Short mmCIF file of C-alpha atoms in Angstrom, two decimals:
data_model
loop_
_atom_site.label_atom_id
_atom_site.label_comp_id
_atom_site.label_asym_id
_atom_site.label_seq_id
_atom_site.Cartn_x
_atom_site.Cartn_y
_atom_site.Cartn_z
CA MET A 1 0.32 7.38 -7.30
CA ALA A 2 -3.43 8.09 -7.05
CA VAL A 3 -4.78 6.51 -10.02
CA ASP A 4 -8.35 5.57 -11.27
CA PRO A 5 -9.45 1.97 -10.78
CA ALA A 6 -8.84 1.03 -14.54
CA GLN A 7 -5.39 2.48 -14.50
CA GLN A 8 -4.67 0.66 -11.35
CA LEU A 9 -5.66 -2.82 -12.62
CA GLU A 10 -3.51 -2.17 -15.66
CA ARG A 11 -0.59 -1.12 -13.45
CA SER A 12 -1.03 -4.31 -11.21
CA ALA A 13 -1.06 -6.28 -14.31
CA ARG A 14 2.10 -4.56 -15.61
CA LEU A 15 3.94 -5.01 -12.27
CA MET A 16 3.06 -8.78 -11.70
CA GLU A 17 4.25 -9.42 -15.07
CA LEU A 18 7.70 -7.67 -14.09
CA LEU A 19 7.79 -9.42 -11.01
CA ALA A 20 7.24 -12.77 -12.76
CA ARG A 21 9.89 -12.08 -15.16
CA THR A 22 12.43 -10.87 -12.30
CA ALA A 23 11.71 -14.20 -10.66
CA LEU A 24 13.19 -15.78 -14.01
CA ALA A 25 16.04 -13.45 -13.41
CA ASP A 26 15.51 -11.20 -16.19
CA GLN A 27 17.35 -8.12 -15.34
CA THR A 28 15.69 -5.61 -17.76
CA ALA A 29 12.25 -6.42 -16.24
CA PHE A 30 13.76 -5.75 -13.01
CA GLU A 31 15.14 -2.43 -13.92
CA GLN A 32 11.67 -1.48 -15.27
CA LEU A 33 10.28 -2.82 -12.04
CA TYR A 34 12.52 -0.51 -10.18
CA ARG A 35 11.84 2.83 -12.40
CA LEU A 36 8.15 2.26 -12.12
CA THR A 37 7.94 1.74 -8.50
CA SER A 38 11.26 3.29 -6.72
CA PRO A 39 9.88 6.92 -6.73
CA HIS A 40 6.72 5.79 -4.77
CA LEU A 41 8.65 3.56 -2.46
CA TYR A 42 11.52 6.09 -1.86
CA GLY A 43 8.88 8.75 -1.03
CA VAL A 44 7.38 6.37 1.49
CA ALA A 45 10.79 5.49 2.92
CA ILE A 46 11.79 9.26 3.47
CA ARG A 47 8.49 10.10 5.18
CA ILE A 48 9.08 7.38 7.76
CA LEU A 49 12.79 7.63 8.16
CA ARG A 50 13.17 11.39 7.59
CA GLU A 51 16.79 11.05 6.24
CA SER A 52 17.61 10.49 2.58
CA ALA A 53 20.80 8.29 3.20
CA ALA A 54 18.84 5.85 5.29
CA ALA A 55 15.97 5.80 3.02
CA GLU A 56 18.56 5.09 0.27
CA GLU A 57 19.91 2.10 1.95
CA VAL A 58 16.40 0.70 2.71
CA LEU A 59 15.41 1.03 -1.04
CA GLN A 60 18.71 -0.76 -2.09
CA GLU A 61 18.24 -3.48 0.62
CA SER A 62 14.38 -3.97 -0.46
CA PHE A 63 15.18 -4.31 -4.02
CA VAL A 64 18.10 -6.51 -3.76
CA ASN A 65 15.62 -8.63 -1.75
CA VAL A 66 13.05 -8.46 -4.38
CA TRP A 67 15.38 -9.55 -6.90
CA HIS A 68 16.06 -12.73 -4.83
CA HIS A 69 12.48 -13.20 -3.73
CA ALA A 70 10.54 -12.22 -6.56
CA GLY A 71 9.43 -16.00 -6.96
CA SER A 72 7.67 -15.76 -3.40
CA TYR A 73 5.51 -13.20 -4.54
CA VAL A 74 1.86 -14.64 -4.79
CA ALA A 75 -0.35 -12.63 -7.11
CA ALA A 76 -3.48 -14.24 -5.71
CA ARG A 77 -2.62 -12.91 -2.32
CA SER A 78 -1.82 -9.37 -2.69
CA GLN A 79 -1.40 -6.59 -5.23
CA PRO A 80 2.32 -5.90 -6.33
CA LEU A 81 2.52 -2.57 -5.08
CA THR A 82 1.17 -3.53 -1.77
CA TRP A 83 3.81 -6.53 -1.49
CA LEU A 84 6.53 -3.99 -2.52
CA THR A 85 5.30 -1.27 -0.17
CA SER A 86 5.06 -3.60 2.64
CA ILE A 87 8.68 -4.79 2.15
CA VAL A 88 10.17 -1.19 2.23
CA ARG A 89 7.75 0.00 5.18
CA ASN A 90 8.80 -3.14 7.34
CA ARG A 91 12.42 -2.46 6.68
CA CYS A 92 12.04 1.15 7.67
CA LEU A 93 10.33 0.23 10.72
CA ASP A 94 12.57 -2.15 11.64
CA ARG A 95 15.48 0.25 11.11
CA LEU A 96 13.63 2.91 13.15
CA ARG A 97 12.86 0.34 16.00
CA LYS A 98 16.38 -0.64 16.28
CA HIS A 99 17.96 2.68 16.56
CA ASP A 100 15.15 3.81 18.86
CA VAL A 101 15.80 3.90 22.39
CA ASP A 102 13.92 7.17 22.33
CA THR A 103 16.03 8.82 19.80
CA VAL A 104 13.18 9.96 17.39
CA SER A 105 11.48 13.17 18.71
CA ILE A 106 9.44 15.04 16.56
CA ASP A 107 8.57 17.04 19.40
CA ASP A 108 11.47 18.99 18.46
CA GLU A 109 10.46 22.21 17.19
CA ASP A 110 13.14 22.33 14.41
CA HIS A 111 12.21 19.18 13.20
CA ALA A 112 8.42 19.80 13.08
CA MET A 113 8.97 23.00 11.18
CA THR A 114 11.20 21.20 8.72
CA ILE A 115 8.62 18.39 8.05
CA ALA A 116 5.76 21.08 7.84
CA ASP A 117 7.53 23.09 5.42
CA ARG A 118 8.71 20.14 3.14
CA SER A 119 5.66 18.07 3.11
CA PRO A 120 1.99 17.73 4.17
CA LEU A 121 1.15 16.77 7.45
CA PRO A 122 0.30 13.13 8.06
CA LEU A 123 -3.32 13.92 8.82
CA ASP A 124 -3.60 15.59 5.64
CA LEU A 125 -1.88 12.79 3.81
CA LEU A 126 -4.33 10.40 5.66
CA LEU A 127 -7.41 12.31 4.56
CA SER A 128 -6.00 13.08 0.99
CA GLY A 129 -4.64 9.43 0.82
CA ALA A 130 -6.69 6.64 -0.37
CA GLU A 131 -8.24 8.10 -3.49
CA ALA A 132 -9.58 4.63 -3.27
CA GLY A 133 -13.14 5.61 -1.98
CA ALA A 134 -13.52 3.02 0.53
CA VAL A 135 -10.35 3.52 2.34
CA ARG A 136 -10.87 7.31 2.58
CA ARG A 137 -14.49 7.03 3.54
CA CYS A 138 -13.51 4.79 6.36
CA VAL A 139 -10.73 7.04 7.48
CA GLU A 140 -12.72 9.95 7.70
CA ALA A 141 -15.27 7.98 9.93
CA LEU A 142 -12.96 7.80 12.50
CA ASP A 143 -12.64 9.97 15.71
CA ALA A 144 -9.92 12.77 15.81
CA GLY A 145 -7.78 11.26 18.18
CA GLN A 146 -7.89 7.97 16.31
CA LYS A 147 -7.18 9.50 13.12
CA GLN A 148 -4.40 11.43 14.43
CA ALA A 149 -2.73 8.72 16.10
CA ILE A 150 -2.97 6.43 13.13
CA ALA A 151 -1.95 9.06 10.43
CA LEU A 152 1.28 9.66 12.77
CA ALA A 153 1.88 5.85 13.14
CA PHE A 154 1.60 5.09 9.39
CA TYR A 155 3.18 7.83 7.81
CA GLN A 156 6.00 8.68 10.30
CA GLY A 157 6.76 5.34 12.05
CA LEU A 158 5.81 6.41 15.68
CA SER A 159 5.81 3.65 18.18
CA HIS A 160 2.94 3.89 20.85
CA SER A 161 5.43 5.56 23.41
CA GLU A 162 6.45 8.12 20.85
CA LEU A 163 2.88 8.82 19.82
CA ALA A 164 1.99 9.23 23.59
CA ARG A 165 4.67 11.84 24.17
CA HIS A 166 3.90 13.56 20.80
CA LEU A 167 0.24 13.71 21.52
CA LYS A 168 0.68 14.62 25.07
CA GLN A 169 -1.58 11.70 26.17
CA PRO A 170 -1.16 8.84 28.49
CA LEU A 171 0.16 5.59 27.07
CA GLY A 172 -3.11 3.82 27.67
CA THR A 173 -5.16 6.47 25.88
CA VAL A 174 -2.92 6.32 22.71
CA LYS A 175 -2.97 2.66 22.54
CA SER A 176 -6.98 2.30 22.75
CA TRP A 177 -7.06 5.18 20.16
CA ILE A 178 -5.22 3.20 17.76
CA ARG A 179 -6.60 -0.20 18.90
CA ARG A 180 -10.20 0.94 18.34
CA GLY A 181 -9.45 2.96 15.30
CA LEU A 182 -7.84 -0.17 13.90
CA GLU A 183 -10.73 -2.07 14.62
CA ARG A 184 -13.33 0.43 13.48
CA LEU A 185 -11.32 0.63 10.26
CA LYS A 186 -11.30 -3.04 9.76
CA ALA A 187 -15.11 -3.38 10.35
CA CYS A 188 -15.74 -0.69 7.67
CA LEU A 189 -13.27 -1.82 5.02
CA ASP A 190 -14.35 -5.52 5.40
CA GLY A 191 -17.97 -4.16 4.76
CA ALA A 192 -19.14 -5.29 8.13
CA GLY A 193 -19.49 -1.50 7.94
CA VAL A 194 -21.62 -0.12 10.76
CA GLN A 195 -20.00 2.96 12.40
CA ARG A 196 -20.36 2.86 16.01
CA MET B 1 3.17 -12.04 24.06
CA ASN B 2 -0.46 -14.11 24.12
CA TYR B 3 -1.53 -14.06 20.41
CA ARG B 4 -3.70 -17.35 20.91
CA THR B 5 -6.91 -15.87 20.66
CA PRO B 6 -8.02 -14.85 17.08
CA GLU B 7 -9.05 -11.26 18.37
CA ARG B 8 -5.31 -11.03 19.92
CA ALA B 9 -3.75 -12.03 16.78
CA GLU B 10 -5.79 -9.74 14.82
CA ALA B 11 -4.99 -6.82 17.05
CA LEU B 12 -1.25 -7.75 17.07
CA ALA B 13 -1.21 -7.94 13.25
CA ALA B 14 -2.75 -4.76 12.96
CA GLN B 15 -0.18 -2.87 15.23
CA TYR B 16 2.71 -4.71 13.60
CA VAL B 17 1.62 -3.49 10.05
CA LEU B 18 0.73 -0.04 11.42
CA GLY B 19 4.12 -0.05 12.97
CA THR B 20 3.36 0.75 16.61
CA MET B 21 5.03 -2.00 18.34
CA SER B 22 8.17 -1.53 20.40
CA ALA B 23 11.45 -2.69 18.96
CA ARG B 24 11.24 -6.14 21.07
CA ALA B 25 7.56 -6.78 20.31
CA ARG B 26 8.08 -6.46 16.67
CA THR B 27 10.91 -8.61 16.44
CA ARG B 28 9.11 -11.16 18.34
CA PHE B 29 5.75 -10.94 16.43
CA ALA B 30 7.74 -11.12 13.04
CA ARG B 31 9.44 -14.36 14.20
CA LEU B 32 6.13 -16.15 15.30
CA SER B 33 4.39 -15.14 12.06
CA ARG B 34 7.03 -16.84 10.00
CA ARG B 35 6.00 -20.18 11.72
CA ASP B 36 2.27 -19.54 12.00
CA PRO B 37 0.25 -19.23 8.76
CA VAL B 38 -2.79 -17.60 10.60
CA LEU B 39 -0.58 -14.77 11.81
CA ALA B 40 0.98 -14.40 8.40
CA ALA B 41 -2.46 -14.29 6.70
CA ALA B 42 -3.61 -11.74 9.37
CA ILE B 43 -0.61 -9.54 8.54
CA ARG B 44 -1.12 -9.82 4.69
CA ALA B 45 -4.87 -8.76 5.16
CA TRP B 46 -3.67 -5.73 7.10
CA GLU B 47 -1.21 -4.83 4.45
CA ASP B 48 -3.97 -4.86 1.94
CA ARG B 49 -6.25 -2.68 4.09
CA LEU B 50 -3.62 -0.12 4.98
CA SER B 51 -1.11 0.07 2.12
CA PRO B 52 -3.51 2.34 -0.04
CA LEU B 53 -2.93 4.87 2.43
CA ALA B 54 0.64 5.07 1.07
CA GLU B 55 -0.42 6.08 -2.25
CA SER B 56 -0.97 9.80 -1.16
CA VAL B 57 2.74 10.04 -0.08
CA ALA B 58 4.54 12.17 -2.98
CA PRO B 59 6.79 9.99 -5.05
CA VAL B 60 10.31 11.20 -4.73
CA GLU B 61 12.88 10.39 -7.26
CA PRO B 62 15.81 8.49 -5.86
CA PRO B 63 19.43 9.38 -6.68
CA ALA B 64 20.78 7.41 -9.56
CA SER B 65 23.59 5.92 -7.18
CA VAL B 66 20.80 3.69 -5.61
CA TRP B 67 20.12 1.94 -8.69
CA SER B 68 23.78 1.25 -9.63
CA THR B 69 24.41 -0.08 -6.00
CA ILE B 70 21.36 -2.43 -6.43
CA LEU B 71 22.98 -3.53 -9.76
CA ALA B 72 26.34 -4.06 -8.32
CA ARG B 73 25.04 -6.07 -5.33
CA ILE B 74 22.79 -8.61 -7.53
CA ASP B 75 25.64 -9.04 -10.07
CA ARG B 76 27.87 -9.99 -7.45
CA ALA B 77 25.52 -12.51 -6.07
CA ALA B 78 24.93 -13.67 -9.64
CA ALA B 79 28.64 -14.25 -9.89
CA GLY B 80 28.31 -17.22 -7.31
CA SER B 81 26.46 -20.31 -8.09
CA THR B 82 23.08 -20.00 -9.71
CA PRO B 83 20.40 -20.68 -7.20
CA GLU B 84 18.07 -23.83 -7.86
CA ARG B 85 15.03 -21.46 -7.91
CA ARG B 86 16.15 -19.98 -11.30
CA THR B 87 16.72 -23.58 -12.93
CA VAL B 88 13.09 -24.48 -11.71
CA TRP B 89 11.70 -21.20 -12.96
CA ALA B 90 13.62 -21.44 -16.24
CA THR B 91 12.28 -25.01 -16.90
CA VAL B 92 8.80 -23.72 -16.15
CA SER B 93 9.01 -21.02 -18.64
CA LEU B 94 10.60 -23.47 -21.24
CA TRP B 95 7.75 -25.78 -20.87
CA ARG B 96 5.33 -22.66 -20.76
CA GLY B 97 6.48 -22.02 -24.46
CA LEU B 98 5.47 -25.56 -25.72
CA ALA B 99 1.88 -25.00 -24.46
CA LEU B 100 0.67 -27.95 -26.29
CA ALA B 101 -2.37 -30.10 -25.51
CA GLY B 102 -1.62 -33.37 -24.35
CA PHE B 103 1.58 -32.19 -23.18
CA ALA B 104 -0.10 -31.65 -19.78
CA THR B 105 1.08 -34.69 -18.04
CA ALA B 106 4.61 -34.72 -19.65
CA VAL B 107 4.80 -31.23 -18.00
CA ALA B 108 3.65 -32.19 -14.70
CA LEU B 109 6.00 -35.20 -14.52
CA ALA B 110 9.10 -32.99 -15.69
CA LEU B 111 8.20 -30.30 -12.85
CA VAL B 112 7.77 -33.00 -10.21
CA LEU B 113 11.02 -34.37 -11.26
CA LEU B 114 13.11 -31.50 -11.46
CA SER B 115 11.76 -29.76 -8.64
CA PRO B 116 13.90 -30.17 -5.49
CA PRO B 117 14.23 -32.24 -3.50
CA LEU B 118 15.02 -35.13 -5.65
CA GLU B 119 15.66 -37.66 -2.85
CA ARG B 120 12.19 -37.88 -1.98
CA PRO B 121 10.29 -41.30 -2.32
CA ALA B 122 8.14 -40.85 -5.55
CA ALA B 123 4.62 -41.42 -4.05
CA THR B 124 3.47 -38.46 -5.50
CA LEU B 125 0.15 -37.09 -6.40
CA VAL B 126 0.10 -34.84 -9.34
CA VAL B 127 -2.89 -32.80 -10.98
CA VAL B 128 -2.29 -30.76 -14.02
CA LEU B 129 -5.21 -28.28 -14.23
CA ALA B 130 -5.89 -26.89 -17.69
CA GLY B 131 -8.52 -24.53 -19.15
CA GLN B 132 -10.85 -25.00 -21.90
CA ASP B 133 -7.98 -24.85 -24.46
CA ALA B 134 -6.24 -27.64 -22.71
CA LYS B 135 -3.14 -25.66 -22.00
CA PRO B 136 -1.76 -26.29 -18.47
CA ALA B 137 -2.33 -23.36 -16.16
CA LEU B 138 -1.53 -24.72 -12.68
CA VAL B 139 0.03 -27.78 -11.51
CA ALA B 140 -0.59 -29.35 -8.00
CA SER B 141 1.50 -31.99 -6.52
CA ALA B 142 2.07 -33.31 -3.31
CA ASP B 143 3.89 -36.29 -1.42
CA ARG B 144 1.40 -39.06 -0.62
CA ASN B 145 2.67 -39.06 2.95
CA GLY B 146 3.08 -35.12 3.35
CA ARG B 147 0.59 -32.67 4.28
CA LEU B 148 1.60 -29.95 1.88
CA LEU B 149 0.06 -29.46 -1.62
CA THR B 150 2.24 -27.39 -3.78
CA ILE B 151 0.61 -25.21 -6.38
CA LYS B 152 2.49 -23.83 -9.14
CA ALA B 153 1.00 -21.28 -11.82
CA VAL B 154 2.67 -22.40 -15.22
CA ALA B 155 0.87 -20.10 -17.31
CA PRO B 156 0.11 -16.49 -16.68
CA LEU B 157 -3.24 -16.18 -15.02
CA SER B 158 -5.05 -12.98 -14.43
CA PRO B 159 -8.15 -13.26 -12.33
CA GLY B 160 -8.33 -9.50 -11.97
CA ALA B 161 -7.56 -7.46 -8.78
CA ASP B 162 -10.87 -7.90 -7.10
CA ARG B 163 -11.07 -11.57 -7.88
CA SER B 164 -9.49 -14.82 -6.45
CA LEU B 165 -8.73 -18.26 -7.57
CA GLN B 166 -9.91 -21.02 -5.26
CA LEU B 167 -8.95 -24.43 -5.75
CA TRP B 168 -11.47 -27.22 -5.19
CA ALA B 169 -11.56 -31.03 -4.43
CA LEU B 170 -14.25 -32.62 -6.52
CA PRO B 171 -15.38 -35.88 -4.92
CA ALA B 172 -17.07 -38.70 -6.89
CA THR B 173 -20.16 -37.89 -5.07
CA GLY B 174 -21.16 -34.55 -2.91
CA ASN B 175 -19.97 -31.09 -2.93
CA PRO B 176 -16.76 -29.66 -4.01
CA ARG B 177 -14.47 -28.99 -0.98
CA SER B 178 -12.29 -25.85 -0.77
CA LEU B 179 -8.58 -26.54 -0.61
CA GLY B 180 -7.63 -22.94 -0.66
CA LEU B 181 -6.65 -19.97 -2.57
CA VAL B 182 -4.06 -20.33 -5.63
CA PRO B 183 -1.53 -18.02 -6.97
CA ALA B 184 -2.03 -16.33 -10.40
CA SER B 185 1.74 -16.86 -10.56
CA GLY B 186 4.43 -18.27 -8.75
CA VAL B 187 3.86 -21.11 -6.14
CA VAL B 188 2.08 -21.62 -3.00
CA GLN B 189 1.94 -24.58 -0.56
CA ILE B 190 -1.40 -25.37 1.04
CA ALA B 191 -1.48 -27.30 4.43
CA LEU B 192 -3.85 -30.31 4.43
CA PRO B 193 -5.50 -31.39 7.36
CA VAL B 194 -4.21 -35.01 6.93
CA ASP B 195 -1.60 -36.61 4.56
CA ALA B 196 -2.28 -35.90 1.03
CA GLY B 197 -3.00 -39.64 0.03
CA THR B 198 -5.85 -39.42 2.69
CA ALA B 199 -6.97 -36.15 1.85
CA LEU B 200 -7.44 -36.94 -2.08
CA GLN B 201 -8.63 -40.45 -1.64
CA ASN B 202 -11.63 -40.54 -3.63
CA ILE B 203 -11.02 -37.49 -5.21
CA PRO B 204 -10.85 -37.98 -9.11
CA ALA B 205 -10.38 -34.53 -9.72
CA LEU B 206 -9.47 -30.85 -8.67
CA ALA B 207 -10.71 -27.76 -10.24
CA VAL B 208 -10.27 -24.05 -9.98
CA SER B 209 -12.94 -21.51 -9.96
CA LEU B 210 -12.95 -17.73 -10.21
CA GLU B 211 -14.41 -16.24 -6.99
CA PRO B 212 -14.57 -12.69 -5.20
CA ARG B 213 -11.43 -11.69 -3.78
CA GLY B 214 -10.60 -13.65 -0.68
CA GLY B 215 -12.41 -16.73 -1.90
CA SER B 216 -16.14 -17.91 -2.24
CA PRO B 217 -18.29 -16.57 0.62
CA THR B 218 -20.63 -19.47 0.73
CA GLY B 219 -18.07 -22.34 0.93
CA LEU B 220 -18.99 -23.63 -2.44
CA PRO B 221 -17.97 -22.53 -5.97
CA THR B 222 -19.82 -19.57 -6.91
CA GLY B 223 -17.89 -18.40 -10.11
CA PRO B 224 -16.96 -20.07 -13.39
CA VAL B 225 -14.59 -23.12 -13.22
CA LEU B 226 -11.71 -21.85 -15.04
CA TYR B 227 -9.41 -24.89 -14.83
CA SER B 228 -9.72 -28.66 -13.78
CA GLY B 229 -7.79 -31.81 -13.98
CA PRO B 230 -7.61 -35.31 -12.96
CA VAL B 231 -5.94 -36.44 -9.82
CA GLU B 232 -2.75 -38.75 -11.02
CA ARG B 233 -1.25 -41.06 -8.58
CA LEU B 234 2.21 -41.93 -9.36
CA TYR B 235 2.44 -44.93 -7.00
#
């Protein structure tokens, strides 16, 4: 969904309108909202959950939730796609963590290969991601370890302990990569912007 | 989980949004954030920062069965009683259609009277904020003794993606005081430091200005005033 800023504005305005009409129980608007955003949201869910049945369920639950709570969307606070993406990501993460107890193992050779086969690696996504210049610039400025850890967490939903195992690093190291990486990302994005 | 220092709250919100927290910490933090507007705002800010990263994920068309299941589930829900929210929203859109100058106060009263809960004592403050065309854009209302100011957008507003709408109290003398950011659609509640009767004492009017995203950096309005309206005291 990489688009130029003008298109992005137009898309946001359109999604805002559809959300507002959805809050008025307008089913046609709701369907249009679904058509416009579900491929993106489904892509995000599949990436994190790595299982289409689970991703479908999350997508269903999310949109039923949107139908009932579209009125709680506050346009002044967030972009419509950000709001929707957060709903979906949160449900994915809740689900992953619930079943967690160390079941996710992307160290598993088979699985690693399947993912590599089907789709780009998290790090590539992170760097190609964010056409929005600022995010990209800020991500590129991170250290390699920070980048890697943040990419795996964001795109694949790995927890601190899973990251430690996957990256073969002590838990403390991984936690500090994440913490410092996020701090630097924030400083950069918020325009306080000095890189180290 | 100690989240009481701003740095800690910020770091936890970041980890929550990124998704690295353990199941237990995640559940706990989600619960805390529902009660704590500072945590909720920190989470929102991190969602803003990180969600552009999701745009590089390739879209995947979901199977058609997903939509039919959603439809079935919302239809089933709709078969039950109509939630109050719909009624209020429907009312707003009806009034929006009228959009006549001079109707502003009538609209505000209708909103206040129709919005739940009806049983509240009617010591209410109402402000209808209108633009140059005198069409109502936002309605602010509060219980005189309550500490929540409810702001509702009654017309579609479009501040633009990199702009925010900021609400100001305009005292009879002295500088405007920020009351917070307001929605371009829907409804938001702003917590006041004291009860509304006291907070808006000696405040003849409220105004909304167009500001950089996140609000005025200076603490005073920097952009044009888009909407304003007198504070009406219904007591």
